[in-house]
PDB file of C-alpha atoms and ligand atoms in Angstrom:
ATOM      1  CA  UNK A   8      -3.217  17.488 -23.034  1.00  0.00           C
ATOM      2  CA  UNK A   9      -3.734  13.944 -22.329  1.00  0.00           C
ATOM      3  CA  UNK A  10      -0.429  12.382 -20.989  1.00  0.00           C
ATOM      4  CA  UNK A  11       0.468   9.262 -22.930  1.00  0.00           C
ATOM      5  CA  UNK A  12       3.243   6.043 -22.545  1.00  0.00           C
ATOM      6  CA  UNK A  13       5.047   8.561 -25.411  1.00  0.00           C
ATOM      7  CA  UNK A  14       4.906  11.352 -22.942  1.00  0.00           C
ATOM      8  CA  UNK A  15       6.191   9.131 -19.823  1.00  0.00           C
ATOM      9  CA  UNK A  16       9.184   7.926 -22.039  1.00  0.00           C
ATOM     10  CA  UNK A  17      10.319  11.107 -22.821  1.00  0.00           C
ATOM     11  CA  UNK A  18       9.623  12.125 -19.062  1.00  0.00           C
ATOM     12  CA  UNK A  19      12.136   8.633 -18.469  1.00  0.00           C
ATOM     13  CA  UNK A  20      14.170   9.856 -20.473  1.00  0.00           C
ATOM     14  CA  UNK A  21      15.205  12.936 -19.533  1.00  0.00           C
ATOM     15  CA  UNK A  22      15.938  11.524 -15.895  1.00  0.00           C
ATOM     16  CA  UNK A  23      12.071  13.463 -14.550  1.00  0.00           C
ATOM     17  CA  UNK A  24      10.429  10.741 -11.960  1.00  0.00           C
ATOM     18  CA  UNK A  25       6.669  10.359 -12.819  1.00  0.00           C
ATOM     19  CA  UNK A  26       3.792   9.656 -10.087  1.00  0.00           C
ATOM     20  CA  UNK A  27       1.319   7.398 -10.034  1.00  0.00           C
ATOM     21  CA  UNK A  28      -1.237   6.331  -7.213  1.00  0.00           C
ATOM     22  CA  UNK A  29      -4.166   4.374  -7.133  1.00  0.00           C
ATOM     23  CA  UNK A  30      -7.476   5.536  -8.264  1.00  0.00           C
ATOM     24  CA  UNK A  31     -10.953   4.147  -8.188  1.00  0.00           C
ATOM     25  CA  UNK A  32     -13.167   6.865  -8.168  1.00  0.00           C
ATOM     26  CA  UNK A  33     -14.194   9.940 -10.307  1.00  0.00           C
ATOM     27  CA  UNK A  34     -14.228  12.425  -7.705  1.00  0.00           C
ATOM     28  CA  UNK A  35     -10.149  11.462  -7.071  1.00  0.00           C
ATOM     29  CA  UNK A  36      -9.674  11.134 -10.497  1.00  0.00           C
ATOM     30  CA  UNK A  37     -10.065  14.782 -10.583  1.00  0.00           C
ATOM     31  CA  UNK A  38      -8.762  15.664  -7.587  1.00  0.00           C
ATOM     32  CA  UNK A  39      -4.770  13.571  -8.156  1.00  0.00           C
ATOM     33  CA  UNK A  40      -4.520  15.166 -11.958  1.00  0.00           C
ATOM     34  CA  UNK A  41      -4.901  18.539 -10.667  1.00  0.00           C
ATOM     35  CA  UNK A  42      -2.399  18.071  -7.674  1.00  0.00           C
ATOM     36  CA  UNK A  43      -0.060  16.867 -10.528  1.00  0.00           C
ATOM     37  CA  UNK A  44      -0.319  12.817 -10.371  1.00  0.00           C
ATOM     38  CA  UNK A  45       0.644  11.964 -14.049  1.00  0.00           C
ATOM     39  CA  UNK A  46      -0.604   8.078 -13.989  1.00  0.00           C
ATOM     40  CA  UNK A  47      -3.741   6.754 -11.896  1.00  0.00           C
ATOM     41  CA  UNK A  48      -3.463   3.281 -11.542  1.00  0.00           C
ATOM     42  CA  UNK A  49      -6.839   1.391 -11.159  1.00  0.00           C
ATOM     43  CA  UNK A  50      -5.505  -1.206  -9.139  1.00  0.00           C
ATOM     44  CA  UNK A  51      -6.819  -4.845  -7.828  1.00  0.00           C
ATOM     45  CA  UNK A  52      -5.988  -3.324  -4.303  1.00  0.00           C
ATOM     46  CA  UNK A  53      -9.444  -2.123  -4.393  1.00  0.00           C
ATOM     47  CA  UNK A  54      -9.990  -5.832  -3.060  1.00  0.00           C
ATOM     48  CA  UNK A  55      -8.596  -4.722   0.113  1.00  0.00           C
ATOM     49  CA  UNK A  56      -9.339  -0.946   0.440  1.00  0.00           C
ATOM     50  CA  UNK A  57     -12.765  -0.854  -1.253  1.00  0.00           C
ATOM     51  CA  UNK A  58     -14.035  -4.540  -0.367  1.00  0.00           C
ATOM     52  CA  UNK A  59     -12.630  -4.848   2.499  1.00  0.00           C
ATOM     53  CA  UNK A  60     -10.892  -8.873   1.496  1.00  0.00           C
ATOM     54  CA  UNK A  61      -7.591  -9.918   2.666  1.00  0.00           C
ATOM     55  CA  UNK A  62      -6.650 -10.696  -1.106  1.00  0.00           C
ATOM     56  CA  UNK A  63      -7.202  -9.462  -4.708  1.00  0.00           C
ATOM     57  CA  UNK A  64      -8.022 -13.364  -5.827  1.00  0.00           C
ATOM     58  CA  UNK A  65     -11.968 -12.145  -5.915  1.00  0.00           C
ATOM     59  CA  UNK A  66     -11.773  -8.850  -7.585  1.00  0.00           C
ATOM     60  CA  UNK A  67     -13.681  -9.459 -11.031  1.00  0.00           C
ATOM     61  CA  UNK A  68     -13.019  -7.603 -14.690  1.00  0.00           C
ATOM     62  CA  UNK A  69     -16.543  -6.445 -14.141  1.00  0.00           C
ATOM     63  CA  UNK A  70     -15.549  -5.133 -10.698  1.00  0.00           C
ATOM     64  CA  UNK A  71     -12.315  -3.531 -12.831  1.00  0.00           C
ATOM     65  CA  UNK A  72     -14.545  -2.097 -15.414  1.00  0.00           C
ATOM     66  CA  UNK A  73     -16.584   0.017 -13.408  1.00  0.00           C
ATOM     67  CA  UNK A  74     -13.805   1.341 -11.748  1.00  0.00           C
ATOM     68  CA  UNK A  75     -12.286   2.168 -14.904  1.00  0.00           C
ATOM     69  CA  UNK A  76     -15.266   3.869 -16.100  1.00  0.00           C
ATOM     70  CA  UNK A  77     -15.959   5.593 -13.059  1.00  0.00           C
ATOM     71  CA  UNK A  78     -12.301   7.172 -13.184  1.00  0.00           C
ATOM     72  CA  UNK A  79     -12.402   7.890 -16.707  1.00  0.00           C
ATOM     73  CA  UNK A  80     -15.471  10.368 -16.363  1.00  0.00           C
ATOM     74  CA  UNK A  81     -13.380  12.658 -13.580  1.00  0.00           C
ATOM     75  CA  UNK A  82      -9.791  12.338 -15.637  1.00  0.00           C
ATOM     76  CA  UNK A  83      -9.334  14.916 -18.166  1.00  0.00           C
ATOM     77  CA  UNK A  84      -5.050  14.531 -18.473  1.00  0.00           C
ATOM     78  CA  UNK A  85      -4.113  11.708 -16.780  1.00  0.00           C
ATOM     79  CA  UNK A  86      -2.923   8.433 -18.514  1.00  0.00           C
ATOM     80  CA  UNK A  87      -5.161   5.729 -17.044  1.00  0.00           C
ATOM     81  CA  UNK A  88      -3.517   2.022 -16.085  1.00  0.00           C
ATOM     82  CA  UNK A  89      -6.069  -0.706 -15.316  1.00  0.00           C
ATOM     83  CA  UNK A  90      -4.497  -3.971 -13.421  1.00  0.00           C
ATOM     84  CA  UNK A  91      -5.951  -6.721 -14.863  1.00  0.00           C
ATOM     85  CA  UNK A  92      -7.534  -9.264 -12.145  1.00  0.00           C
ATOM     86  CA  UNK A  93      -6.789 -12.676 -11.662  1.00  0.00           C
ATOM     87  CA  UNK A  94      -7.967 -15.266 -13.797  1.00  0.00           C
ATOM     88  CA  UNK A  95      -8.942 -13.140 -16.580  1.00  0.00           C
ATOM     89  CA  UNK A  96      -4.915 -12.792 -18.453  1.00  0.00           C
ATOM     90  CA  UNK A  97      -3.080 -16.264 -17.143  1.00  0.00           C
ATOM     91  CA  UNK A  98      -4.827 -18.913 -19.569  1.00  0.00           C
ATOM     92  CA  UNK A  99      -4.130 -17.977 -22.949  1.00  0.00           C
ATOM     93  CA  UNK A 100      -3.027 -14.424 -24.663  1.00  0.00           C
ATOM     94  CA  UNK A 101      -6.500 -14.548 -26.691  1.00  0.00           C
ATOM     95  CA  UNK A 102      -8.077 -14.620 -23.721  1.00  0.00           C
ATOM     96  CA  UNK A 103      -5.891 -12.153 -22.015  1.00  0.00           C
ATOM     97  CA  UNK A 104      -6.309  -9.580 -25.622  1.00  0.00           C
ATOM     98  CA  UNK A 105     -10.477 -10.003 -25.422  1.00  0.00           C
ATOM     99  CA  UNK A 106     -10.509  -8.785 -21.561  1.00  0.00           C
ATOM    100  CA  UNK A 107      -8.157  -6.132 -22.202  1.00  0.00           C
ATOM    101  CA  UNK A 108      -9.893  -5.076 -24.631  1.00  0.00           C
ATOM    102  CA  UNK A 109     -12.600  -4.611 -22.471  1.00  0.00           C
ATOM    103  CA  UNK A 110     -10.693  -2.097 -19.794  1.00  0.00           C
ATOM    104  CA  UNK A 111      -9.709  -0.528 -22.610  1.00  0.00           C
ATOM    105  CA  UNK A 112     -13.505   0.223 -23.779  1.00  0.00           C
ATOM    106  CA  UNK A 113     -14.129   1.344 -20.060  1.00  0.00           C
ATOM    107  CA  UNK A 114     -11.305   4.163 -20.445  1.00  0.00           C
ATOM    108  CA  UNK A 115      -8.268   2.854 -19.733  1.00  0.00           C
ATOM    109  CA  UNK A 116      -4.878   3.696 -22.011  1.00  0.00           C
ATOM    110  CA  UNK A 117      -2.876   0.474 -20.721  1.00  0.00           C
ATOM    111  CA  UNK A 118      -3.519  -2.479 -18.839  1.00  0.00           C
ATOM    112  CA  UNK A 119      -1.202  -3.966 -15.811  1.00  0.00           C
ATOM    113  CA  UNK A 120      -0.086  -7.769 -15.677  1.00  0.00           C
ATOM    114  CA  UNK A 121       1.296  -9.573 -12.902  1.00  0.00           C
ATOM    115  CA  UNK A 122       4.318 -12.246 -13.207  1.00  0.00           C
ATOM    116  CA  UNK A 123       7.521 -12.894 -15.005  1.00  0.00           C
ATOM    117  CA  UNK A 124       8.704 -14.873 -17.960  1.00  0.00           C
ATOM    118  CA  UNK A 125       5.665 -16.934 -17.792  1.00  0.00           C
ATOM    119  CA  UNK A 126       3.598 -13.784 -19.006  1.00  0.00           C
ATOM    120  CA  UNK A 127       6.403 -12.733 -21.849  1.00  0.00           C
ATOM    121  CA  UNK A 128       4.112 -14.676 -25.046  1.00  0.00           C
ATOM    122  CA  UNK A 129       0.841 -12.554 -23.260  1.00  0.00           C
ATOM    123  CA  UNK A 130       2.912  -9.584 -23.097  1.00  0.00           C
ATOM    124  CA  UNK A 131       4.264  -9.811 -26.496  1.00  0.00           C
ATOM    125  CA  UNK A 132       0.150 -11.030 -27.807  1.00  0.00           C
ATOM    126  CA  UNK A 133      -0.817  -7.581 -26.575  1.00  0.00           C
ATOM    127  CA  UNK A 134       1.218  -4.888 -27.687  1.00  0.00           C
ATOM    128  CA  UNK A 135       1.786  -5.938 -31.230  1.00  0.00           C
ATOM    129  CA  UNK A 136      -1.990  -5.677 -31.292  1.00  0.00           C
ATOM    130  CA  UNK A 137      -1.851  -2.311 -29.884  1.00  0.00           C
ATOM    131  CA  UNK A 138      -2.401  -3.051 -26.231  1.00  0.00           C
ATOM    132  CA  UNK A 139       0.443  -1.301 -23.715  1.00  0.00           C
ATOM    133  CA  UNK A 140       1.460  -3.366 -21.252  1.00  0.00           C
ATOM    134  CA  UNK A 141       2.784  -2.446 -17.496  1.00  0.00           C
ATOM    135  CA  UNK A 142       4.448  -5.471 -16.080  1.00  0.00           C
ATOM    136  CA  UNK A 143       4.696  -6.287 -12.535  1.00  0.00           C
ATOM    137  CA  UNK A 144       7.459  -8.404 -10.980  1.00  0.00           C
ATOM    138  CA  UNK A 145       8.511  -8.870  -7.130  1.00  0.00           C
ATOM    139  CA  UNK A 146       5.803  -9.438  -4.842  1.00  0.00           C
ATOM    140  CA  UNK A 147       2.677 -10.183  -7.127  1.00  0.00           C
ATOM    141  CA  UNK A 148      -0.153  -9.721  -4.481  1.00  0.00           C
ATOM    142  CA  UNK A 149      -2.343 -12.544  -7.028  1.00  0.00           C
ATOM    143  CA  UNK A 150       0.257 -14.871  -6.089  1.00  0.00           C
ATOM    144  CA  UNK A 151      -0.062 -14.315  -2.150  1.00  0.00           C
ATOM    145  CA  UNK A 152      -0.830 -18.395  -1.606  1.00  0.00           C
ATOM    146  CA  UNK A 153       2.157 -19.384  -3.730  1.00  0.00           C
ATOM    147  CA  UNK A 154       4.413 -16.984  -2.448  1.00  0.00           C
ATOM    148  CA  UNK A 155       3.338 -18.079   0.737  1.00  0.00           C
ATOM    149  CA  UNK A 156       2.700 -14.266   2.740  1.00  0.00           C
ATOM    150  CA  UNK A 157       2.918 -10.754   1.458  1.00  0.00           C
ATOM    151  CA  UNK A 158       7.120 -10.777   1.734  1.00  0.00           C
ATOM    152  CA  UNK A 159       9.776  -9.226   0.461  1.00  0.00           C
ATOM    153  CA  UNK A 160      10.818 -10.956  -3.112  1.00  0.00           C
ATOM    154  CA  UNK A 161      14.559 -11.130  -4.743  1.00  0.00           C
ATOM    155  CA  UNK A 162      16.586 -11.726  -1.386  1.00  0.00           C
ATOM    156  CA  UNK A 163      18.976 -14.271  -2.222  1.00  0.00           C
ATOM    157  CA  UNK A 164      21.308 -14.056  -4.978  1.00  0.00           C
ATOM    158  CA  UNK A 165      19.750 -16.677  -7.119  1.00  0.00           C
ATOM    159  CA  UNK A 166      16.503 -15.299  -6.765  1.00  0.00           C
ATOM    160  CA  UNK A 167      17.666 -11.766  -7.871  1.00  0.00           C
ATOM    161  CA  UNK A 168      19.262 -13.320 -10.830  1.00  0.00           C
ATOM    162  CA  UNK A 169      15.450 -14.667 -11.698  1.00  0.00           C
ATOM    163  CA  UNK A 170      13.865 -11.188 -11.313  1.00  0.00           C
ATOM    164  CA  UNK A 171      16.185  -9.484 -13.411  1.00  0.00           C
ATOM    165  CA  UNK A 172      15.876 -12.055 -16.308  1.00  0.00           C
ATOM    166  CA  UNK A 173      12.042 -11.975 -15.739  1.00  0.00           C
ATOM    167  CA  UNK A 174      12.446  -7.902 -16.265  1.00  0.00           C
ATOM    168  CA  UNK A 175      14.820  -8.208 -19.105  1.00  0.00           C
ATOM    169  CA  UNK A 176      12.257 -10.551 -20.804  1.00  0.00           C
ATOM    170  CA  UNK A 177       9.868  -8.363 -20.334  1.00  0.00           C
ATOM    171  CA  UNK A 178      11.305  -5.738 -21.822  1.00  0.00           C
ATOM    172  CA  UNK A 179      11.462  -7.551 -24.990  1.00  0.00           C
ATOM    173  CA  UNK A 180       8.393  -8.910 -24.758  1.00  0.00           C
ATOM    174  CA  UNK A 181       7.277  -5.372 -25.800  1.00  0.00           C
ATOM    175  CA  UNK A 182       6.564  -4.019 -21.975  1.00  0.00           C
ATOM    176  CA  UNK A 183       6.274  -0.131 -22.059  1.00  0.00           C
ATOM    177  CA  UNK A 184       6.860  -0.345 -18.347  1.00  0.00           C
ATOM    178  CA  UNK A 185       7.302  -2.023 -15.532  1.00  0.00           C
ATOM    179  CA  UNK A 186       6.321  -2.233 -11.190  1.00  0.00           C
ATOM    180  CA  UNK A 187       8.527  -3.771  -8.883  1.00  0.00           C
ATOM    181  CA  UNK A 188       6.902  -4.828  -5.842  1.00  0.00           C
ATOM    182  CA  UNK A 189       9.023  -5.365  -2.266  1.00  0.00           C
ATOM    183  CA  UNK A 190      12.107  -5.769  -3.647  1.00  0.00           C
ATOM    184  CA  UNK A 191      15.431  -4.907  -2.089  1.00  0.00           C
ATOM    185  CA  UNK A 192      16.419  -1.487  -3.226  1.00  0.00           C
ATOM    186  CA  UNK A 193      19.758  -2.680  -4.745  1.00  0.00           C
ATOM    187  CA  UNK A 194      18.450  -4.783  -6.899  1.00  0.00           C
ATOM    188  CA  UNK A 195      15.840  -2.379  -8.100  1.00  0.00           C
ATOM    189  CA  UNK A 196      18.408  -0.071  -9.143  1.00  0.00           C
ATOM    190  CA  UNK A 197      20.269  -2.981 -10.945  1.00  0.00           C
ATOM    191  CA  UNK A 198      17.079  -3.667 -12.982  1.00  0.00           C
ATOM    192  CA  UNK A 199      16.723   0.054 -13.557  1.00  0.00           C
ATOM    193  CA  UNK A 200      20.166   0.352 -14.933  1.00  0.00           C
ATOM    194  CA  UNK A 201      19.856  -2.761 -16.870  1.00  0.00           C
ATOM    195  CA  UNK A 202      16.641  -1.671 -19.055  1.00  0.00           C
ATOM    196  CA  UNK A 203      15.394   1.025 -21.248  1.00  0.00           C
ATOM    197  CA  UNK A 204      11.885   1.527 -20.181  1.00  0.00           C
ATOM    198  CA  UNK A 205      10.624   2.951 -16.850  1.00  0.00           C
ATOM    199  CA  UNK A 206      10.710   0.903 -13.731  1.00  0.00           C
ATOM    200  CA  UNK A 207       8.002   2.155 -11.369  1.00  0.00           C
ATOM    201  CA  UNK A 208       8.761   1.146  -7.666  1.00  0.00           C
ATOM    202  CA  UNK A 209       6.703   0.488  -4.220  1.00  0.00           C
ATOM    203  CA  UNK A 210       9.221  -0.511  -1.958  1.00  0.00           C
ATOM    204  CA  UNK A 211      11.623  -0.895  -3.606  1.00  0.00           C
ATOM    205  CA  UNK A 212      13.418   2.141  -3.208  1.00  0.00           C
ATOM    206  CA  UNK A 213      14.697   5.607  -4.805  1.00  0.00           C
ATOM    207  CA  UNK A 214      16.382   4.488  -8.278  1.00  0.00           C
ATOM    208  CA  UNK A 215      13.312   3.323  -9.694  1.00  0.00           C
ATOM    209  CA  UNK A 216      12.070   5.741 -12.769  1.00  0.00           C
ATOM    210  CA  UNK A 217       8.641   6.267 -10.799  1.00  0.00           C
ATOM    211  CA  UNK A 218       6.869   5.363  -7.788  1.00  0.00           C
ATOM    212  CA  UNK A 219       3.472   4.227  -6.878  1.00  0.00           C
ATOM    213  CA  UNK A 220       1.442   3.898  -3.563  1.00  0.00           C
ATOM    214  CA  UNK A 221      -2.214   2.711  -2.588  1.00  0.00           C
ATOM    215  CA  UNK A 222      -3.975   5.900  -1.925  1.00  0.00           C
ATOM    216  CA  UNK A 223      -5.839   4.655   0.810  1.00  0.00           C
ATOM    217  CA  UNK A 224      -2.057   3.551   2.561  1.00  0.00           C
ATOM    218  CA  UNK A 225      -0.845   7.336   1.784  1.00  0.00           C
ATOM    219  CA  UNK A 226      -3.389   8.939   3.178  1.00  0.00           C
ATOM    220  CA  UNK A 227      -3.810   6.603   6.078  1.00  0.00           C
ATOM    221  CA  UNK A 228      -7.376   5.562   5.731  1.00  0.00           C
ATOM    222  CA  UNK A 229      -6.388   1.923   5.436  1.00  0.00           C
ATOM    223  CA  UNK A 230      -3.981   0.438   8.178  1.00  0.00           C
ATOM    224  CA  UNK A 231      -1.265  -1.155   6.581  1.00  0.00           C
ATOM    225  CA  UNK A 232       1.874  -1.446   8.785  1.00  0.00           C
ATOM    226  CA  UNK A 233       4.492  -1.824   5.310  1.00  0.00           C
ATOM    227  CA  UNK A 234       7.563  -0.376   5.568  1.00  0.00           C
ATOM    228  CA  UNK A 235       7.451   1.433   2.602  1.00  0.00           C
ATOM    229  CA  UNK A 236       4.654   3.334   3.080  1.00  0.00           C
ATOM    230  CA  UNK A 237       4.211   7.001   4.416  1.00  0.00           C
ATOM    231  CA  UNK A 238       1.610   8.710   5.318  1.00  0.00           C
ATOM    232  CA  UNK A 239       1.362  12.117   4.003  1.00  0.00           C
ATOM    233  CA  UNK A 240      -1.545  13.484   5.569  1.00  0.00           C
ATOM    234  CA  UNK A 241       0.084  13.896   8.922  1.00  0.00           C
ATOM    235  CA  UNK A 242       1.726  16.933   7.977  1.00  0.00           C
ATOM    236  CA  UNK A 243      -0.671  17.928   6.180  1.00  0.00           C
ATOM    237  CA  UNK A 244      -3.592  20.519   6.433  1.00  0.00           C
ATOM    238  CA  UNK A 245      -6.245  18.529   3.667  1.00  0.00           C
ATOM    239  CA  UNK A 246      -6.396  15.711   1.096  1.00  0.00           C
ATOM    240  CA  UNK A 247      -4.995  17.803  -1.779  1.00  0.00           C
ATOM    241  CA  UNK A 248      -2.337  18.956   0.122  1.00  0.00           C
ATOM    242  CA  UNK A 249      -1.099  15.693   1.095  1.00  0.00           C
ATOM    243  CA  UNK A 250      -1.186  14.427  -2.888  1.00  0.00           C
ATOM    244  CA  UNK A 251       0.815  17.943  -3.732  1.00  0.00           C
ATOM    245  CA  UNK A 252       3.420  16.884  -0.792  1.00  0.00           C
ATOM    246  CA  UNK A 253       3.604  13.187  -2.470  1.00  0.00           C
ATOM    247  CA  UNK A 254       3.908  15.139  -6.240  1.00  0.00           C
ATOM    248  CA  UNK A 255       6.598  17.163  -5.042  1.00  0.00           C
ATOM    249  CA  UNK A 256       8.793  14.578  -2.600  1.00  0.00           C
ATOM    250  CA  UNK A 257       8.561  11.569  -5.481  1.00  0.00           C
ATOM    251  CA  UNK A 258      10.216  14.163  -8.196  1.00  0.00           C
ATOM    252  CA  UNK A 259      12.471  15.585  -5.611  1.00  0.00           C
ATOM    253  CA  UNK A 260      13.697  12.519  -5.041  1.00  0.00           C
ATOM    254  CA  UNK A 261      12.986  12.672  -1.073  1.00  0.00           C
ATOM    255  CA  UNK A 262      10.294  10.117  -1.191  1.00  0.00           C
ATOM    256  CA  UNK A 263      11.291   7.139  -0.512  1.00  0.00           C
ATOM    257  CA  UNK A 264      13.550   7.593   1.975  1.00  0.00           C
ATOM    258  CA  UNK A 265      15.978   4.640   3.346  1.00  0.00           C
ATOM    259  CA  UNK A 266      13.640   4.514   6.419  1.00  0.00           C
ATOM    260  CA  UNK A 267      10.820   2.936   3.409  1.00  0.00           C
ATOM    261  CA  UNK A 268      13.035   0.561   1.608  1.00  0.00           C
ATOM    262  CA  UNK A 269      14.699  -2.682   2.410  1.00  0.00           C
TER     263      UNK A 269
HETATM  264  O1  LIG B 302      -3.331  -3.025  -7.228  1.00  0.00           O
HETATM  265  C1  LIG B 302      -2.479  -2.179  -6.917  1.00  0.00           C
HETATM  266  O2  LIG B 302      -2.740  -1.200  -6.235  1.00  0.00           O
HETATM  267  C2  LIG B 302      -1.110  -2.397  -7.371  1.00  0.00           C
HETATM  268  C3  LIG B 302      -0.034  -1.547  -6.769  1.00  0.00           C
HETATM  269  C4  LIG B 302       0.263  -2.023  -5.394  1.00  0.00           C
HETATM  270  C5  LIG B 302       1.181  -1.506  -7.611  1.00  0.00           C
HETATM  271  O3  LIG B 302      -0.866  -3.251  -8.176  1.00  0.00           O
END
């Protein structure tokens, strides 16, 4: 049976971490749902792992869309969460509504935002019209030249007291969940305590309801260097085996360890 946001909340509920990885493909599609990965995420990253840019800036909702559909033909149980690229969400929440709408025609069950408060009347646009929404606070890779570098977000106390307003906001904005990106792992847990949907984490520590990775980072096909990665195929005697080992160390708990979070 197809899992659902319904199905994650109850999973959030009764204190059982979810997984979630990237996904672009149909062939891995298939292959993550039957080593037990309960959300693929069709991510923007597949501006650095498929196309080989720096950035996500030129990743397009056409470029999403195929993705979407292509992962949607292999997924059978999965729930499917499509990031929604830059440009096509920021201007105005009509806008943001027609392009969801659109990776939800492709196949996907809930779309992914980037930013804080700023995104709350876009958040709020979409899921009384029947869109769920994933939020994503922290680092906010579509935000690399403002941010100025790929660093760790929330550091100083005043900043932390901005991310966990932007989550709060969120929240009730009508966000079924929500990613932090490189955040301490303190403050993660603080956020996680504070709210009552799931916070899904990559780096940014153990307390978070879920965690996510790049696929191409956990397998170590792409050569990131970030702390809060691991790579699970070096133990590991195939592909499968090393999703089953992330499956099983995210809802044991062992994954991420201190050595991955900051
Ligand atoms: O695009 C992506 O892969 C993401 C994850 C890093 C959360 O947004």
């Amino acid at each position: 049976m197809r899992i659902t946001q319904n199905t994650l909340q109850k999973m959030y509920q009764n204190g059982e971490k979810f997984t979630i990885l990237t996904c672009y493909d149909a062939s891995f599609a298939t292959l993550l749902e039957k080593a037990g990965v309960d959300v693929l995420l069709v991510g923007d990253s597949l501006g650095n792992v498929l196309q080989g840019k720096d950035t996500t800036l030129s990743v397009t909702l056409s470029d999403m869309k195929y993705h979407t559909r292509c992962v949607a033909q292999g997924s059978t149980n999965a729930l499917i969460l499509t990031d929604m690229p830059f440009g096509t969400f920021q201007t105005t929440p009509s806008c943001a509504f027609n392009n969801a709408a659109k990776l939800l025609a492709a196949g996907a069950h809930m779309v992914k935002i980037e930013g804080g408060r700023s995104m709350a009347d876009t958040v709020r646009f979409l899921t009384q019209r029947g869109i769920p929404v994933c939020a994503h606070i922290g680092l906010t890779p579509q935000s690399v030249h403002q941010l100025g570098g790929y660093k760790l977000q929330g550091k100083t106390d005043a900043e932390a007291k901005l991310l966990l307003e932007d989550a709060i906001i969120l929240e009730k904005a009508g966000a079924n969940m929500l990613v932090m990106e490189l955040v301490p792992a303190a403050l993660a847990k603080k956020i996680t305590q504070e709210l009552s949907i799931p916070t899904i984490g990559i780096g940014a520590g153990s307390d978070c309801s879920a965690q996510v990775l790049v696929l191409h980072d956990m397998l170590g096909i792409y050569p990131t260097k970030a702390r809060f990665n691991k790579n699970f195929m070096t133990d590991a005697l195939s592909i499968e085996d090393a999703i089953n080992r992330y499956v099983k160390a995210v809802k044991s708990g062992e994954f991420p360890g201190t050595e991955h979070q900051y």
